[in-house]
Amino acid sequence: MKFKKIGIIGGMGPESTVLLYKYLIKDIQHSYNSYLDCDYPEIIIHSLPIPDITKDVNAEHIIKSMFRRTIDLFERNYVEIIVFPCNTLDYFIDFIRMQTKITVLSIVEETCERIRKKDPKEVLLLSTPTTFGKGLYHRYLRDTNIVRPENYRKVLDVIVRTLKGENPREEFIEMLEREYSEYNNIVIGCTDLSILVEDYKNDKLIDSVKCLSDAIMKKSLQKYLK
C-alpha cells in the first residue's frame, strides 16, 4: 500500500496531535492488515508552540510567521498533504492555503462534511469560545442550527484541564450523558475534548479528530488508486 507523504502541524494541543497519529495508524492496521514498518505512510510532525487562541485570536503575525516556517519545511521535504488537528486553528485555513500549492485539509470542513451527511436540523457544538465566536462551523453549515451549551465556560474549563494533563474524562462523559442528553447530534469541535472520548462509544457524537483521520486516509491514497 502506497501513501502520499503527510505533514502534520501539531502542538495545538500536543496530546491531540498524538491522538491523530494514533488514529491514522489504527485505521491503516484495520483497513489494510498492516503490521510492517514499511506499511505506513511517511509523516512529518512539526509541533508549534503558538500563542494561545482558545478565547480569542491575538498575535496573528506571530502565528502566521510560524505557519510560513512550517510550510517551508514541508515543501522542502516534499510533503503532499498538510493537516492540523485543531479546530480553532481553522481560523487561518485560507491564509495557510494561500501560502502553498500543497493540499491542505481542514478539520472543520471535513467534520462539516460528515455532519451534512447526517443532515440534522440542529447540532450542539462543544468547542473553544474562538471556534464558536468566529463562526468557523457556521461557515460550512448555513442550513443547520449550531448551538453551544449555556454552560460553555464549563466546557472551556474541561478543555484547559485537559491541556494541563488532568484528564477530566469522567466529568466530561457525565456532561455528555446528562446535561447534553437532549441533543441527537453533538460535535466534538475541540481536539482536546476528543482525547476524553477516545474509547467512548456514543452514536450522537461527531468527533472532529476522527473525521480528519478518515479524510487523510482517503486523500493520501487517491494518487495511487486506479
Coordinates of C-alpha atoms in Angstrom, one line a residue:
M1 CA 0.0 0.0 0.0
K2 CA 1.4 3.4 -1.0
F3 CA 0.5 6.7 0.6
K4 CA 1.2 10.3 -0.1
K5 CA 3.6 12.0 2.4
I6 CA 1.7 13.7 5.2
G7 CA 2.7 16.8 7.1
I8 CA 1.0 17.4 10.4
I9 CA 1.1 20.9 12.0
G10 CA 0.9 19.8 15.7
G11 CA 1.1 21.3 19.1
M12 CA -2.5 22.7 19.4
G13 CA -2.5 20.8 21.7
P14 CA 0.3 18.2 21.8
E15 CA -1.9 15.3 23.0
S16 CA -4.4 15.8 20.3
T17 CA -1.6 15.6 17.8
V18 CA -0.7 12.3 19.3
L19 CA -4.3 11.2 19.1
L20 CA -4.5 12.0 15.3
Y21 CA -1.3 10.0 14.7
K22 CA -2.7 7.1 16.7
Y23 CA -6.0 7.1 14.8
L24 CA -4.1 7.1 11.5
I25 CA -2.0 4.1 12.5
K26 CA -5.0 2.2 13.8
D27 CA -7.0 2.9 10.7
I28 CA -4.3 1.6 8.4
Q29 CA -3.9 -1.5 10.6
H30 CA -7.6 -2.3 10.5
S31 CA -8.2 -1.3 6.9
Y32 CA -5.2 -2.9 5.2
N33 CA -4.0 -5.5 7.8
S34 CA -0.7 -3.6 8.1
Y35 CA 1.9 -4.5 10.6
L36 CA 5.3 -4.0 9.0
D37 CA 7.0 -0.6 9.4
C38 CA 7.1 -0.2 5.6
D39 CA 3.3 -0.5 5.5
Y40 CA 2.7 3.0 6.9
P41 CA 2.9 6.5 5.3
E42 CA 5.8 8.8 5.7
I43 CA 4.7 11.5 8.2
I44 CA 6.4 14.7 9.4
I45 CA 5.0 16.2 12.6
H46 CA 6.0 19.8 13.3
S47 CA 4.8 20.8 16.7
L48 CA 4.3 24.6 17.1
P49 CA 4.2 26.5 20.4
I50 CA 1.7 29.1 19.1
P51 CA 0.2 31.8 21.3
D52 CA -3.0 30.7 23.0
I53 CA -6.1 31.0 20.8
T54 CA -8.7 29.3 22.9
K55 CA -10.5 32.5 24.0
D56 CA -9.6 34.8 21.1
V57 CA -7.0 35.2 18.3
N58 CA -4.2 37.5 19.2
A59 CA -0.6 37.9 17.8
E60 CA -1.8 36.9 14.3
H61 CA 1.5 38.0 12.8
I62 CA 3.5 35.6 15.1
I63 CA 1.2 32.7 14.3
K64 CA 1.4 33.4 10.5
S65 CA 5.1 33.6 10.7
M66 CA 5.2 30.2 12.4
F67 CA 3.0 28.7 9.7
R68 CA 5.3 30.1 6.9
R69 CA 8.3 28.3 8.5
T70 CA 6.4 25.1 8.8
I71 CA 5.1 25.2 5.2
D72 CA 8.6 25.9 4.0
L73 CA 9.8 22.9 6.0
F74 CA 7.1 20.7 4.4
E75 CA 7.8 21.9 0.9
R76 CA 11.5 21.3 1.2
N77 CA 10.7 17.7 2.3
Y78 CA 8.1 17.1 -0.5
V79 CA 5.1 16.8 1.7
E80 CA 1.9 16.2 -0.3
I81 CA -0.9 16.7 2.3
I82 CA -0.9 19.2 5.2
V83 CA -3.3 18.7 8.1
F84 CA -3.6 20.2 11.6
P85 CA -5.6 18.6 14.5
C86 CA -7.0 21.8 15.9
N87 CA -10.5 23.3 15.2
T88 CA -9.7 26.8 16.4
L89 CA -6.7 26.9 14.0
D90 CA -9.2 26.7 11.1
Y91 CA -9.4 30.5 11.6
F92 CA -6.2 30.6 9.5
I93 CA -7.2 28.0 6.9
D94 CA -7.5 30.5 4.0
F95 CA -4.1 32.0 4.9
I96 CA -2.4 28.6 5.1
R97 CA -3.8 27.5 1.7
M98 CA -2.6 30.7 0.1
Q99 CA 0.9 30.0 1.2
T100 CA 1.4 26.7 -0.7
K101 CA 0.3 24.5 -3.6
I102 CA 0.3 21.5 -1.3
T103 CA -3.2 20.2 -0.5
V104 CA -4.3 21.4 2.9
L105 CA -7.2 19.6 4.7
S106 CA -9.4 21.5 7.1
I107 CA -10.6 19.6 10.2
V108 CA -13.7 21.8 10.4
E109 CA -14.5 21.4 6.7
E110 CA -14.1 17.6 6.9
T111 CA -16.2 17.4 10.1
C112 CA -19.0 19.5 8.5
E113 CA -19.0 17.2 5.5
R114 CA -19.7 14.3 8.0
I115 CA -22.5 16.5 9.6
R116 CA -24.1 17.3 6.3
K117 CA -24.4 13.5 5.5
K118 CA -26.5 13.2 8.7
D119 CA -28.5 16.2 7.6
P120 CA -29.5 17.3 11.1
K121 CA -31.6 20.5 11.7
E122 CA -29.5 21.2 14.8
V123 CA -26.2 20.3 16.3
L124 CA -24.6 21.0 19.7
L125 CA -21.1 22.3 19.2
L126 CA -18.6 21.7 22.0
S127 CA -15.6 23.9 21.2
T128 CA -13.4 26.8 22.3
P129 CA -15.1 30.2 22.5
T130 CA -13.0 31.2 19.5
T131 CA -14.2 28.4 17.3
F132 CA -17.8 29.3 18.0
G133 CA -17.4 33.0 18.2
K134 CA -15.6 33.2 14.8
G135 CA -18.3 31.1 13.2
L136 CA -15.8 28.5 11.9
Y137 CA -18.6 25.8 11.7
H138 CA -21.3 28.3 10.7
R139 CA -19.2 29.0 7.5
Y140 CA -19.9 25.4 6.2
L141 CA -23.3 24.7 7.9
R142 CA -25.5 27.6 6.8
D143 CA -28.7 25.5 6.9
T144 CA -28.0 23.9 10.3
N145 CA -28.8 25.5 13.6
I146 CA -25.5 25.4 15.6
V147 CA -25.8 25.9 19.3
R148 CA -23.4 25.9 22.2
P149 CA -24.3 24.9 25.7
E150 CA -25.4 27.5 28.2
N151 CA -22.6 26.4 30.5
Y152 CA -19.9 26.8 27.7
R153 CA -17.5 28.1 30.3
K154 CA -17.7 24.7 31.9
V155 CA -16.6 23.2 28.6
L156 CA -13.7 25.6 28.4
D157 CA -12.7 24.6 31.9
V158 CA -12.6 20.9 30.8
I159 CA -10.5 21.9 27.8
V160 CA -8.0 23.8 29.9
R161 CA -7.8 21.0 32.5
T162 CA -7.1 18.5 29.7
L163 CA -4.3 20.7 28.3
K164 CA -2.9 20.7 31.9
G165 CA -2.9 16.8 31.8
E166 CA -5.6 16.4 34.4
N167 CA -7.8 14.1 32.3
P168 CA -11.3 15.1 33.4
R169 CA -12.8 12.2 31.3
E170 CA -15.4 11.0 33.8
E171 CA -16.7 14.5 34.3
F172 CA -17.0 15.2 30.6
I173 CA -18.7 11.9 29.9
E174 CA -21.2 12.7 32.6
M175 CA -21.8 16.1 30.9
L176 CA -22.5 14.3 27.6
E177 CA -24.9 11.8 29.1
R178 CA -26.8 14.1 31.5
E179 CA -26.5 17.7 30.6
Y180 CA -26.5 17.3 26.8
S181 CA -28.7 14.2 26.5
E182 CA -31.4 16.1 24.7
Y183 CA -29.2 16.6 21.7
N184 CA -29.2 14.0 18.9
N185 CA -26.0 15.4 17.3
I186 CA -23.1 16.5 19.4
V187 CA -20.0 17.8 17.6
I188 CA -16.7 17.3 19.5
G189 CA -15.3 20.5 18.0
C190 CA -12.2 20.8 20.1
T191 CA -9.5 18.2 19.6
D192 CA -8.6 18.3 23.3
L193 CA -12.1 17.1 24.1
S194 CA -11.5 14.3 21.5
I195 CA -8.9 13.0 23.9
L196 CA -11.6 12.4 26.5
V197 CA -13.9 10.4 24.2
E198 CA -11.2 8.3 22.5
D199 CA -12.7 5.0 23.8
Y200 CA -16.2 6.2 24.4
K201 CA -19.0 4.9 22.2
N202 CA -22.0 7.2 21.5
D203 CA -23.8 7.4 18.2
K204 CA -24.7 11.0 18.9
L205 CA -21.1 12.1 18.8
I206 CA -19.3 13.5 15.7
D207 CA -15.6 13.6 16.6
S208 CA -13.6 16.1 14.6
V209 CA -10.3 14.2 15.0
K210 CA -11.8 11.0 13.7
C211 CA -13.3 12.9 10.8
L212 CA -9.9 14.3 9.9
S213 CA -8.2 10.9 10.2
D214 CA -10.8 9.4 7.9
A215 CA -10.3 12.2 5.4
I216 CA -6.5 11.8 5.5
M217 CA -6.9 8.1 4.7
K218 CA -8.9 8.8 1.6
K219 CA -6.8 11.7 0.3
S220 CA -3.5 10.1 1.0
L221 CA -4.5 7.1 -1.2
Q222 CA -6.1 8.9 -4.1
K223 CA -2.9 9.4 -6.0
Y224 CA -2.3 5.7 -6.3
L225 CA -5.9 4.3 -6.7
K226 CA -6.8 3.4 -10.3

